[in-house]
Amino acid sequence: MITTERLRLRPLTETDVNVDWWVRLHADEEVKRFVGGYTREQAAARLRDIQQQWTQRGHGLCAVTLRSTGETIGRCGLHWWEDFGETEIGWTFARAHWGQGYATEAAQAVLAWGFGSLELTQITAMIHHGNTASSAVARRLGFTSLREDSVLNRPCTVYALARDDHPSPDRH
Ligand SMILES: CC(C)(COP(=O)(O)OP(=O)(O)OC[C@H]1O[C@@H](n2cnc3c(N)ncnc32)[C@H](O)[C@@H]1OP(=O)(O)O)[C@@H](O)C(=O)NCCC(=O)NCCS
């Protein structure tokens, strides 16, 4: 569990599929456009994978809730890509909560955890071309462009942040 000024982050598990918020979050056209939609079955499979990453690697994606109301407003966390040999940070929030700095706030806490407690040396962010809101979050956090690549069959820019370039308060 990670707590920030306005948010709480907790590990996602298989049971999250029962409340259907994952499916609802990804049903929005503007969310689906960049991260794809999910049927309930696809969500169950993805959540199983996420839970497995938590078990096997000690990190994964989190549900993000507002401390003030307890409402779940998005997801943020770390994902290990076997194909790329990289740990990626991801952020997706419900449209009603865009423009308030929640993605940046959640991601700052995830980076501090990743570089601090987990001692990762580099974290990437794979962002499809045209996703200006996501690129802005990455740049605001200090990420810079590492390479052009392709993910989920679409071209993307891989941004990266090195541990040495991150002033994590958790660093030993
Ligand atoms: C990517 C995504 C999470 C970005 O959301 P966002 O609301 O733009 O990002 P943040 O929550 O960090 O908010 C930043 C905005 O809030 C503003 N803001 C308001 N209060 C703020 C605060 N206290 N702190 C920081 N920023 C604040 C910023 O100025 C900025 O606005 P601007 O873009 O007009 O300059 C969102 O667009 C999304 O979920 N998209 C669909 C899924 C997706 O593409 N995910 C990423 C895949 S790579």
Coordinates of N, CA, C and O and ligand atoms in Angstrom, one line a residue:
M1 N 0.8 -1.2 0.0 CA 0.0 0.0 0.0 C 0.9 1.3 0.0 O 1.8 1.4 0.8
I2 N 0.6 2.2 -0.9 CA 1.4 3.4 -1.0 C 0.3 4.6 -0.8 O -0.7 4.5 -1.4
T3 N 0.7 5.5 0.0 CA -0.2 6.6 0.3 C 0.5 7.9 -0.1 O 1.7 8.1 0.2
T4 N -0.2 8.8 -0.9 CA 0.3 10.1 -1.2 C -0.6 11.1 -0.6 O -1.6 10.8 0.1
E5 N -0.4 12.4 -0.9 CA -1.2 13.5 -0.4 C -2.7 13.2 -0.6 O -3.5 13.3 0.3
R6 N -3.1 12.8 -1.8 CA -4.5 12.7 -2.2 C -4.9 11.3 -2.5 O -6.1 11.0 -2.7
L7 N -3.9 10.4 -2.7 CA -4.2 9.1 -3.2 C -3.8 7.9 -2.4 O -2.9 8.0 -1.6
R8 N -4.4 6.7 -2.7 CA -3.9 5.5 -2.0 C -3.8 4.5 -3.2 O -4.6 4.4 -4.1
L9 N -2.7 3.8 -3.2 CA -2.4 2.8 -4.2 C -2.3 1.4 -3.5 O -1.6 1.3 -2.6
R10 N -3.1 0.4 -4.0 CA -3.0 -0.9 -3.5 C -2.9 -1.9 -4.6 O -3.4 -1.7 -5.7
P11 N -2.2 -3.0 -4.4 CA -2.0 -4.0 -5.4 C -3.3 -4.5 -6.0 O -4.3 -4.8 -5.2
L12 N -3.4 -4.6 -7.3 CA -4.5 -5.2 -8.0 C -4.5 -6.7 -7.8 O -3.4 -7.3 -7.9
T13 N -5.6 -7.4 -7.7 CA -5.7 -8.8 -7.6 C -6.8 -9.3 -8.5 O -7.6 -8.5 -9.0
E14 N -6.8 -10.6 -8.6 CA -7.9 -11.3 -9.5 C -9.3 -10.8 -9.0 O -10.2 -10.7 -9.9
T15 N -9.5 -10.6 -7.7 CA -10.8 -10.3 -7.2 C -11.3 -8.9 -7.7 O -12.5 -8.7 -7.6
D16 N -10.4 -8.1 -8.2 CA -10.9 -6.8 -8.7 C -11.9 -6.9 -9.9 O -12.6 -6.0 -10.2
V17 N -11.8 -8.1 -10.6 CA -12.7 -8.3 -11.7 C -14.2 -8.3 -11.2 O -15.1 -8.0 -12.0
N18 N -14.4 -8.7 -10.0 CA -15.7 -8.8 -9.5 C -16.4 -7.5 -9.3 O -17.7 -7.4 -9.3
V19 N -15.7 -6.4 -9.2 CA -16.3 -5.1 -9.1 C -16.4 -4.4 -10.4 O -17.0 -3.3 -10.5
D20 N -15.9 -5.0 -11.5 CA -16.1 -4.5 -12.8 C -15.5 -3.1 -13.1 O -15.7 -2.6 -14.2
W21 N -14.8 -2.5 -12.1 CA -14.3 -1.2 -12.4 C -13.2 -1.2 -13.5 O -13.1 -0.2 -14.2
W22 N -12.5 -2.2 -13.6 CA -11.4 -2.3 -14.6 C -12.1 -2.3 -16.0 O -11.6 -1.5 -16.9
V23 N -13.1 -3.0 -16.2 CA -13.8 -3.1 -17.5 C -14.4 -1.7 -17.8 O -14.3 -1.1 -18.9
R24 N -15.0 -1.1 -16.8 CA -15.6 0.3 -17.0 C -14.6 1.3 -17.3 O -14.7 2.1 -18.2
L25 N -13.4 1.3 -16.6 CA -12.4 2.2 -16.9 C -11.9 2.2 -18.3 O -11.7 3.2 -19.0
H26 N -11.8 1.0 -18.8 CA -11.2 0.8 -20.2 C -12.3 0.9 -21.3 O -12.0 0.7 -22.5
A27 N -13.6 1.1 -20.9 CA -14.6 1.1 -21.9 C -14.7 2.5 -22.5 O -15.3 2.7 -23.6
D28 N -14.2 3.5 -21.8 CA -14.2 4.9 -22.3 C -13.4 4.9 -23.7 O -12.3 4.4 -23.7
E29 N -14.0 5.6 -24.7 CA -13.3 5.6 -26.0 C -11.9 6.2 -26.0 O -11.0 5.8 -26.7
E30 N -11.8 7.3 -25.2 CA -10.5 7.9 -25.1 C -9.4 7.1 -24.3 O -8.2 7.3 -24.5
V31 N -9.9 6.2 -23.5 CA -9.0 5.3 -22.8 C -8.6 4.1 -23.7 O -7.5 3.8 -23.9
K32 N -9.7 3.6 -24.3 CA -9.6 2.4 -25.2 C -8.6 2.7 -26.4 O -7.9 1.9 -26.8
R33 N -8.7 4.0 -26.8 CA -7.9 4.4 -28.0 C -6.4 4.1 -27.8 O -5.7 3.7 -28.7
F34 N -5.9 4.3 -26.6 CA -4.5 4.1 -26.3 C -4.1 2.8 -25.6 O -3.0 2.3 -25.7
V35 N -5.0 2.3 -24.7 CA -4.6 1.1 -24.0 C -5.6 -0.1 -24.2 O -5.3 -1.2 -23.7
G36 N -6.5 0.1 -25.1 CA -7.4 -1.0 -25.5 C -8.5 -1.3 -24.5 O -8.4 -0.9 -23.3
G37 N -9.6 -1.9 -24.9 CA -10.7 -2.3 -24.1 C -10.6 -3.7 -23.6 O -9.7 -4.5 -24.0
Y38 N -11.5 -4.1 -22.7 CA -11.5 -5.4 -22.1 C -12.9 -5.9 -22.0 O -13.8 -5.2 -21.5
T39 N -13.1 -7.2 -22.4 CA -14.3 -7.9 -22.0 C -14.0 -8.3 -20.5 O -12.9 -8.3 -20.0
R40 N -15.1 -8.9 -19.9 CA -14.9 -9.3 -18.5 C -13.9 -10.5 -18.4 O -13.0 -10.5 -17.5
E41 N -13.9 -11.3 -19.4 CA -13.0 -12.5 -19.5 C -11.6 -12.0 -19.7 O -10.6 -12.5 -19.1
Q42 N -11.4 -11.0 -20.6 CA -10.0 -10.5 -20.8 C -9.5 -9.8 -19.6 O -8.3 -9.9 -19.2
A43 N -10.4 -9.1 -18.9 CA -10.0 -8.4 -17.7 C -9.6 -9.4 -16.6 O -8.6 -9.2 -15.9
A44 N -10.3 -10.5 -16.5 CA -10.0 -11.6 -15.5 C -8.6 -12.1 -15.8 O -7.8 -12.3 -14.9
A45 N -8.3 -12.3 -17.1 CA -7.0 -12.9 -17.5 C -5.9 -11.9 -17.2 O -4.8 -12.2 -16.7
R46 N -6.1 -10.6 -17.5 CA -5.1 -9.6 -17.2 C -4.9 -9.4 -15.7 O -3.7 -9.3 -15.3
L47 N -5.9 -9.4 -15.0 CA -5.8 -9.3 -13.5 C -5.1 -10.5 -12.9 O -4.3 -10.3 -12.0
R48 N -5.3 -11.7 -13.5 CA -4.5 -12.9 -13.1 C -3.0 -12.7 -13.3 O -2.2 -12.9 -12.5
D49 N -2.7 -12.1 -14.5 CA -1.3 -11.9 -14.9 C -0.7 -10.9 -13.9 O 0.5 -11.0 -13.5
I50 N -1.5 -9.8 -13.6 CA -1.0 -8.8 -12.7 C -0.7 -9.4 -11.3 O 0.4 -9.2 -10.7
Q51 N -1.6 -10.2 -10.8 CA -1.4 -10.8 -9.5 C -0.2 -11.7 -9.5 O 0.6 -11.7 -8.6
Q52 N 0.0 -12.4 -10.7 CA 1.2 -13.3 -10.8 C 2.5 -12.5 -10.7 O 3.5 -12.9 -10.1
Q53 N 2.5 -11.3 -11.4 CA 3.7 -10.4 -11.3 C 4.0 -10.0 -9.9 O 5.1 -10.0 -9.4
W54 N 2.9 -9.7 -9.1 CA 3.1 -9.3 -7.7 C 3.8 -10.5 -7.0 O 4.7 -10.3 -6.2
T55 N 3.3 -11.7 -7.2 CA 3.8 -12.9 -6.5 C 5.2 -13.2 -6.9 O 6.1 -13.4 -6.1
Q56 N 5.5 -13.1 -8.3 CA 6.8 -13.6 -8.7 C 7.9 -12.5 -8.7 O 9.0 -12.8 -8.5
R57 N 7.5 -11.2 -8.9 CA 8.5 -10.2 -9.0 C 8.4 -9.1 -7.8 O 9.3 -8.3 -7.7
G58 N 7.4 -9.2 -7.0 CA 7.2 -8.3 -5.9 C 6.8 -6.9 -6.4 O 6.9 -5.9 -5.6
H59 N 6.4 -6.8 -7.6 CA 5.7 -5.5 -8.0 C 4.7 -5.8 -9.1 O 4.6 -6.9 -9.6
G60 N 3.9 -4.8 -9.3 CA 2.8 -5.0 -10.3 C 2.0 -3.7 -10.4 O 2.4 -2.6 -10.0
L61 N 0.8 -3.8 -11.0 CA -0.1 -2.6 -11.1 C -0.9 -2.5 -9.8 O -1.3 -3.4 -9.2
C62 N -1.3 -1.2 -9.6 CA -2.1 -0.9 -8.4 C -3.4 -0.2 -8.8 O -3.5 0.5 -9.8
A63 N -4.4 -0.4 -8.0 CA -5.6 0.4 -8.1 C -5.4 1.7 -7.4 O -4.7 1.6 -6.3
V64 N -5.8 2.8 -7.9 CA -5.6 4.1 -7.3 C -6.9 4.6 -6.8 O -7.9 4.7 -7.6
T65 N -7.0 4.9 -5.5 CA -8.3 5.4 -5.0 C -8.0 6.8 -4.4 O -6.9 7.1 -4.0
L66 N -9.1 7.6 -4.4 CA -9.0 8.9 -3.8 C -9.1 8.7 -2.2 O -10.1 8.1 -1.8
R67 N -8.2 9.3 -1.5 CA -8.3 9.2 0.0 C -9.5 9.9 0.5 O -10.1 9.5 1.5
S68 N -10.0 11.0 -0.2 CA -11.1 11.7 0.3 C -12.4 11.0 0.3 O -13.3 11.1 1.2
T69 N -12.6 10.1 -0.8 CA -13.9 9.5 -0.9 C -13.8 8.0 -1.0 O -14.9 7.3 -0.9
G70 N -12.6 7.4 -1.2 CA -12.5 6.0 -1.4 C -12.8 5.5 -2.8 O -12.7 4.3 -3.1
E71 N -13.2 6.5 -3.7 CA -13.5 6.1 -5.1 C -12.2 5.6 -5.8 O -11.2 6.2 -5.7
T72 N -12.4 4.5 -6.6 CA -11.3 4.0 -7.4 C -11.3 4.8 -8.7 O -12.3 4.8 -9.4
I73 N -10.2 5.5 -9.0 CA -10.2 6.4 -10.2 C -9.2 6.0 -11.3 O -9.2 6.6 -12.3
G74 N -8.4 5.0 -11.0 CA -7.5 4.6 -12.1 C -6.5 3.5 -11.6 O -6.7 2.9 -10.6
R75 N -5.5 3.4 -12.5 CA -4.5 2.4 -12.1 C -3.1 2.9 -12.4 O -3.0 3.7 -13.4
C76 N -2.2 2.5 -11.7 CA -0.8 2.9 -11.9 C 0.1 1.9 -11.2 O -0.3 1.3 -10.2
G77 N 1.3 1.7 -11.8 CA 2.2 0.7 -11.2 C 3.2 0.3 -12.2 O 3.5 0.9 -13.2
L78 N 3.9 -0.9 -11.9 CA 5.0 -1.4 -12.6 C 4.6 -2.7 -13.3 O 4.0 -3.5 -12.7
H79 N 5.1 -2.8 -14.5 CA 4.9 -4.0 -15.3 C 6.2 -4.5 -15.9 O 6.9 -3.7 -16.6
W80 N 6.5 -5.8 -15.7 CA 7.7 -6.4 -16.2 C 7.4 -6.9 -17.6 O 6.5 -7.7 -17.8
W81 N 8.1 -6.4 -18.6 CA 8.0 -6.9 -20.0 C 9.1 -7.9 -20.3 O 10.3 -7.5 -20.5
E82 N 8.7 -9.2 -20.4 CA 9.7 -10.2 -20.7 C 10.3 -10.0 -22.1 O 11.5 -10.1 -22.3
D83 N 9.5 -9.6 -23.0 CA 9.9 -9.3 -24.4 C 11.0 -8.3 -24.5 O 11.9 -8.3 -25.4
F84 N 11.0 -7.2 -23.7 CA 11.9 -6.1 -23.7 C 13.0 -6.2 -22.6 O 13.9 -5.4 -22.7
G85 N 12.7 -7.0 -21.7 CA 13.7 -7.1 -20.5 C 13.7 -5.8 -19.8 O 14.7 -5.3 -19.3
E86 N 12.5 -5.2 -19.7 CA 12.4 -3.9 -19.0 C 11.2 -3.8 -18.1 O 10.2 -4.5 -18.3
T87 N 11.3 -2.9 -17.1 CA 10.2 -2.7 -16.2 C 9.6 -1.3 -16.6 O 10.2 -0.3 -16.6
E88 N 8.3 -1.4 -16.9 CA 7.6 -0.2 -17.4 C 6.6 0.4 -16.3 O 6.0 -0.4 -15.6
I89 N 6.5 1.7 -16.2 CA 5.5 2.3 -15.4 C 4.3 2.6 -16.3 O 4.4 2.9 -17.4
G90 N 3.1 2.3 -15.7 CA 1.9 2.6 -16.5 C 0.9 3.5 -15.7 O 1.0 3.5 -14.5
W91 N 0.1 4.3 -16.4 CA -0.9 5.1 -15.8 C -2.1 5.2 -16.7 O -2.0 5.5 -17.9
T92 N -3.2 5.0 -16.1 CA -4.5 5.2 -16.8 C -5.5 5.6 -15.7 O -5.7 4.9 -14.7
F93 N -6.2 6.7 -16.1 CA -7.2 7.2 -15.1 C -8.5 7.5 -15.8 O -8.6 7.7 -17.0
A94 N -9.6 7.4 -15.1 CA -10.9 7.7 -15.6 C -11.0 9.1 -16.0 O -10.4 10.0 -15.4
R95 N -11.7 9.4 -17.2 CA -11.6 10.7 -17.8 C -12.1 11.8 -16.8 O -11.6 12.9 -16.9
A96 N -13.1 11.5 -16.0 CA -13.6 12.5 -15.0 C -12.5 13.0 -14.1 O -12.7 14.0 -13.5
H97 N -11.4 12.3 -14.0 CA -10.4 12.7 -13.1 C -9.1 13.2 -13.8 O -8.0 13.3 -13.1
W98 N -9.2 13.4 -15.1 CA -8.0 14.0 -15.8 C -7.8 15.5 -15.4 O -8.8 16.1 -15.0
G99 N -6.7 16.0 -15.6 CA -6.4 17.4 -15.5 C -6.3 17.9 -14.0 O -6.3 19.0 -13.8
Q100 N -6.0 16.9 -13.1 CA -5.9 17.3 -11.7 C -4.6 16.8 -11.1 O -4.4 16.9 -9.9
G101 N -3.7 16.3 -12.0 CA -2.4 15.9 -11.5 C -2.4 14.5 -10.8 O -1.3 14.2 -10.2
Y102 N -3.4 13.8 -10.9 CA -3.5 12.5 -10.2 C -2.5 11.5 -10.8 O -1.8 10.7 -10.0
A103 N -2.4 11.4 -12.1 CA -1.5 10.5 -12.7 C 0.0 10.8 -12.3 O 0.8 9.9 -12.0
T104 N 0.3 12.1 -12.4 CA 1.7 12.5 -12.0 C 1.9 12.2 -10.5 O 3.0 11.7 -10.2
E105 N 1.0 12.5 -9.7 CA 1.1 12.2 -8.2 C 1.3 10.7 -7.9 O 2.2 10.3 -7.2
A106 N 0.5 9.9 -8.6 CA 0.6 8.4 -8.4 C 1.9 7.9 -8.9 O 2.6 7.1 -8.3
A107 N 2.3 8.4 -10.1 CA 3.5 7.9 -10.7 C 4.8 8.3 -9.9 O 5.7 7.6 -9.8
Q108 N 4.7 9.5 -9.4 CA 5.9 10.0 -8.5 C 6.1 9.0 -7.4 O 7.2 8.6 -7.1
A109 N 5.0 8.5 -6.8 CA 5.1 7.6 -5.7 C 5.6 6.2 -6.1 O 6.4 5.6 -5.5
V110 N 5.1 5.8 -7.3 CA 5.6 4.5 -7.9 C 7.1 4.6 -8.2 O 7.8 3.6 -8.0
L111 N 7.5 5.7 -8.7 CA 8.9 5.8 -9.1 C 9.8 5.8 -7.8 O 10.9 5.1 -7.8
A112 N 9.3 6.4 -6.8 CA 10.1 6.5 -5.5 C 10.2 5.0 -5.0 O 11.3 4.6 -4.5
W113 N 9.1 4.3 -5.1 CA 9.1 2.9 -4.6 C 10.0 2.0 -5.5 O 10.8 1.2 -5.0
G114 N 9.9 2.2 -6.8 CA 10.7 1.4 -7.8 C 12.2 1.6 -7.7 O 13.0 0.7 -7.6
F115 N 12.6 2.9 -7.6 CA 14.0 3.2 -7.5 C 14.5 3.1 -6.0 O 15.7 2.8 -5.8
G116 N 13.6 3.3 -5.1 CA 14.0 3.2 -3.7 C 14.0 1.7 -3.2 O 15.0 1.0 -3.3
S117 N 12.8 1.3 -2.7 CA 12.7 -0.1 -2.1 C 13.1 -1.2 -3.1 O 13.8 -2.1 -2.7
L118 N 12.7 -1.1 -4.4 CA 12.9 -2.2 -5.3 C 14.3 -2.1 -6.0 O 14.8 -3.0 -6.6
E119 N 14.9 -0.9 -5.9 CA 16.3 -0.7 -6.4 C 16.4 -1.0 -7.9 O 17.4 -1.6 -8.4
L120 N 15.4 -0.7 -8.7 CA 15.5 -0.8 -10.1 C 16.4 0.3 -10.6 O 16.6 1.3 -10.0
T121 N 17.1 0.0 -11.7 CA 18.1 0.9 -12.2 C 17.5 1.8 -13.3 O 18.0 2.9 -13.6
Q122 N 16.5 1.3 -14.0 CA 15.8 2.1 -15.0 C 14.3 1.7 -15.1 O 14.0 0.5 -14.9
I123 N 13.5 2.7 -15.4 CA 12.1 2.4 -15.6 C 11.7 3.1 -16.9 O 12.1 4.2 -17.2
T124 N 10.9 2.3 -17.7 CA 10.5 2.8 -19.0 C 9.0 3.2 -19.0 O 8.3 2.8 -18.1
A125 N 8.7 3.9 -20.0 CA 7.2 4.2 -20.3 C 7.1 4.1 -21.8 O 7.7 4.9 -22.5
M126 N 6.3 3.2 -22.2 CA 6.1 2.9 -23.7 C 4.8 3.7 -24.1 O 3.7 3.3 -23.6
I127 N 5.0 4.7 -24.9 CA 3.8 5.6 -25.2 C 3.5 5.6 -26.7 O 4.4 6.0 -27.5
H128 N 2.3 5.3 -27.1 CA 2.0 5.3 -28.5 C 2.0 6.7 -29.1 O 1.7 7.7 -28.4
H129 N 2.4 6.8 -30.3 CA 2.5 8.1 -31.0 C 1.1 8.7 -30.9 O 0.1 8.1 -31.0
G130 N 1.1 10.0 -30.6 CA -0.2 10.8 -30.6 C -0.8 10.8 -29.2 O -1.7 11.6 -29.0
N131 N -0.2 10.1 -28.2 CA -0.8 10.2 -26.9 C -0.1 11.3 -26.1 O 0.8 11.1 -25.3
T132 N -0.5 12.5 -26.4 CA 0.2 13.7 -25.9 C 0.0 13.8 -24.4 O 0.9 14.3 -23.7
A133 N -1.2 13.4 -23.9 CA -1.4 13.6 -22.4 C -0.4 12.7 -21.7 O 0.2 13.1 -20.7
S134 N -0.2 11.4 -22.2 CA 0.7 10.5 -21.5 C 2.2 11.0 -21.6 O 2.9 10.9 -20.7
S135 N 2.5 11.4 -22.8 CA 3.9 11.9 -23.0 C 4.2 13.1 -22.1 O 5.3 13.2 -21.5
A136 N 3.1 13.9 -21.9 CA 3.3 15.1 -21.0 C 3.6 14.6 -19.5 O 4.4 15.2 -18.8
V137 N 2.9 13.6 -19.1 CA 3.1 13.0 -17.8 C 4.5 12.5 -17.7 O 5.3 12.9 -16.7
A138 N 5.0 11.8 -18.7 CA 6.3 11.2 -18.7 C 7.4 12.3 -18.6 O 8.3 12.3 -17.8
R139 N 7.2 13.3 -19.4 CA 8.2 14.4 -19.4 C 8.2 15.2 -18.1 O 9.2 15.6 -17.6
R140 N 7.0 15.4 -17.6 CA 6.9 16.1 -16.3 C 7.6 15.4 -15.2 O 8.2 16.0 -14.3
L141 N 7.7 14.0 -15.3 CA 8.4 13.2 -14.3 C 9.9 13.1 -14.6 O 10.6 12.4 -13.8
G142 N 10.3 13.7 -15.7 CA 11.8 13.6 -16.0 C 12.2 12.6 -17.0 O 13.4 12.4 -17.3
F143 N 11.2 11.8 -17.6 CA 11.5 10.8 -18.6 C 12.0 11.5 -19.9 O 11.5 12.6 -20.2
T144 N 13.0 10.8 -20.5 CA 13.4 11.3 -21.9 C 13.3 10.2 -22.8 O 13.3 9.0 -22.5
S145 N 13.2 10.5 -24.1 CA 13.0 9.5 -25.2 C 14.3 8.6 -25.3 O 15.4 9.1 -25.3
L146 N 14.0 7.3 -25.3 CA 15.1 6.3 -25.3 C 15.2 5.7 -26.7 O 16.3 5.6 -27.3
R147 N 14.1 5.3 -27.3 CA 14.1 4.7 -28.7 C 12.7 4.6 -29.2 O 11.7 4.8 -28.5
E148 N 12.6 4.4 -30.5 CA 11.4 4.1 -31.2 C 11.2 2.6 -31.2 O 12.2 1.9 -31.4
D149 N 10.0 2.1 -30.9 CA 9.8 0.7 -30.9 C 8.3 0.4 -31.3 O 7.6 1.3 -31.8
S150 N 7.9 -0.7 -31.0 CA 6.5 -1.1 -31.3 C 6.0 -1.9 -30.1 O 6.7 -2.8 -29.6
V151 N 4.7 -1.6 -29.7 CA 4.1 -2.4 -28.6 C 2.7 -2.6 -28.9 O 2.0 -1.7 -29.5
L152 N 2.2 -3.8 -28.7 CA 0.8 -4.2 -29.1 C 0.5 -3.9 -30.5 O -0.5 -3.3 -30.9
N153 N 1.5 -4.2 -31.4 CA 1.4 -4.0 -32.8 C 1.2 -2.5 -33.3 O 0.7 -2.3 -34.4
R154 N 1.7 -1.6 -32.4 CA 1.6 -0.2 -32.9 C 2.9 0.5 -32.5 O 3.5 0.2 -31.4
P155 N 3.3 1.5 -33.3 CA 4.5 2.2 -33.0 C 4.4 3.0 -31.7 O 3.4 3.6 -31.4
C156 N 5.5 3.1 -31.0 CA 5.5 3.8 -29.8 C 6.9 4.5 -29.6 O 7.9 4.0 -30.2
T157 N 6.9 5.5 -28.7 CA 8.2 6.0 -28.2 C 8.4 5.4 -26.9 O 7.5 5.4 -26.0
V158 N 9.6 4.8 -26.7 CA 10.0 4.3 -25.3 C 10.7 5.4 -24.6 O 11.8 5.8 -25.0
Y159 N 10.1 5.9 -23.5 CA 10.7 6.9 -22.7 C 11.4 6.1 -21.5 O 11.0 5.0 -21.2
A160 N 12.4 6.7 -20.9 CA 13.1 6.0 -19.8 C 13.6 7.1 -18.8 O 13.8 8.2 -19.1
L161 N 13.6 6.6 -17.6 CA 14.2 7.4 -16.5 C 15.2 6.5 -15.7 O 14.8 5.3 -15.4
A162 N 16.4 6.9 -15.5 CA 17.4 6.1 -14.8 C 17.3 6.5 -13.3 O 17.0 7.6 -13.0
R163 N 17.7 5.5 -12.6 CA 17.7 5.7 -11.1 C 18.6 6.8 -10.7 O 18.2 7.7 -9.8
D164 N 19.7 6.9 -11.4 CA 20.7 8.0 -11.1 C 20.1 9.4 -11.3 O 20.6 10.4 -10.8
D165 N 19.1 9.5 -12.2 CA 18.5 10.8 -12.6 C 17.3 11.1 -11.8 O 16.6 12.0 -12.0
H166 N 17.0 10.2 -10.8 CA 15.7 10.3 -10.0 C 16.1 10.6 -8.6 O 16.7 9.8 -7.9
P167 N 15.6 11.8 -8.1 CA 16.0 12.2 -6.7 C 15.0 11.5 -5.7 O 14.3 12.2 -5.0
S168 N 15.0 10.1 -5.7 CA 14.1 9.5 -4.8 C 14.5 9.7 -3.3 O 15.6 9.4 -2.9
P169 N 13.5 10.1 -2.5 CA 13.8 10.2 -1.1 C 14.0 8.9 -0.4 O 14.6 8.8 0.7
D170 N 13.6 7.8 -1.1 CA 13.7 6.5 -0.5 C 15.1 5.9 -0.7 O 15.4 4.8 -0.2
R171 N 15.9 6.6 -1.5 CA 17.2 5.9 -1.9 C 18.2 5.8 -0.7 O 18.3 6.7 0.1
H172 N 18.9 4.7 -0.7 CA 19.8 4.4 0.4 C 21.2 4.9 -0.1 O 21.5 4.9 -1.2
Ligands
LIG1 C1 -2.5 9.5 -19.6 C2 -3.4 10.1 -18.6 C3 -3.4 9.4 -17.3 C4 -3.0 11.6 -18.3 O1 -3.9 12.2 -17.5 P1 -3.7 13.8 -17.1 O2 -4.9 14.1 -16.3 O3 -3.4 14.6 -18.3 O4 -2.4 13.7 -16.2 P2 -2.3 14.2 -14.7 O5 -3.3 13.5 -13.8 O6 -0.8 14.1 -14.3 O7 -2.7 15.7 -14.7 C5 -1.9 16.7 -15.4 C6 -2.7 17.8 -15.7 O8 -3.4 18.3 -14.5 C7 -3.0 19.7 -14.2 N1 -3.0 19.8 -12.8 C8 -4.0 20.3 -12.0 N2 -3.6 20.2 -10.7 C9 -2.4 19.6 -10.7 C10 -1.6 19.2 -9.6 N3 -2.0 19.4 -8.3 N4 -0.4 18.6 -9.9 C11 0.0 18.4 -11.1 N5 -0.8 18.7 -12.2 C12 -2.0 19.3 -12.0 C13 -1.7 19.8 -15.0 O9 -1.4 21.2 -15.3 C14 -1.9 19.0 -16.2 O10 -2.8 19.7 -17.1 P3 -2.3 20.1 -18.6 O11 -2.1 18.7 -19.3 O12 -3.5 20.8 -19.1 O13 -1.1 20.8 -18.4 C15 -4.9 10.2 -19.1 O14 -4.9 11.0 -20.2 C16 -5.4 8.8 -19.5 O15 -5.8 8.0 -18.6 N6 -5.4 8.5 -20.8 C17 -5.9 7.2 -21.3 C18 -5.1 6.0 -21.0 C19 -3.6 6.2 -21.4 O16 -3.4 6.7 -22.5 N7 -2.7 5.8 -20.6 C20 -1.3 5.9 -20.9 C21 -0.8 4.8 -21.8 S1 0.9 5.1 -22.2

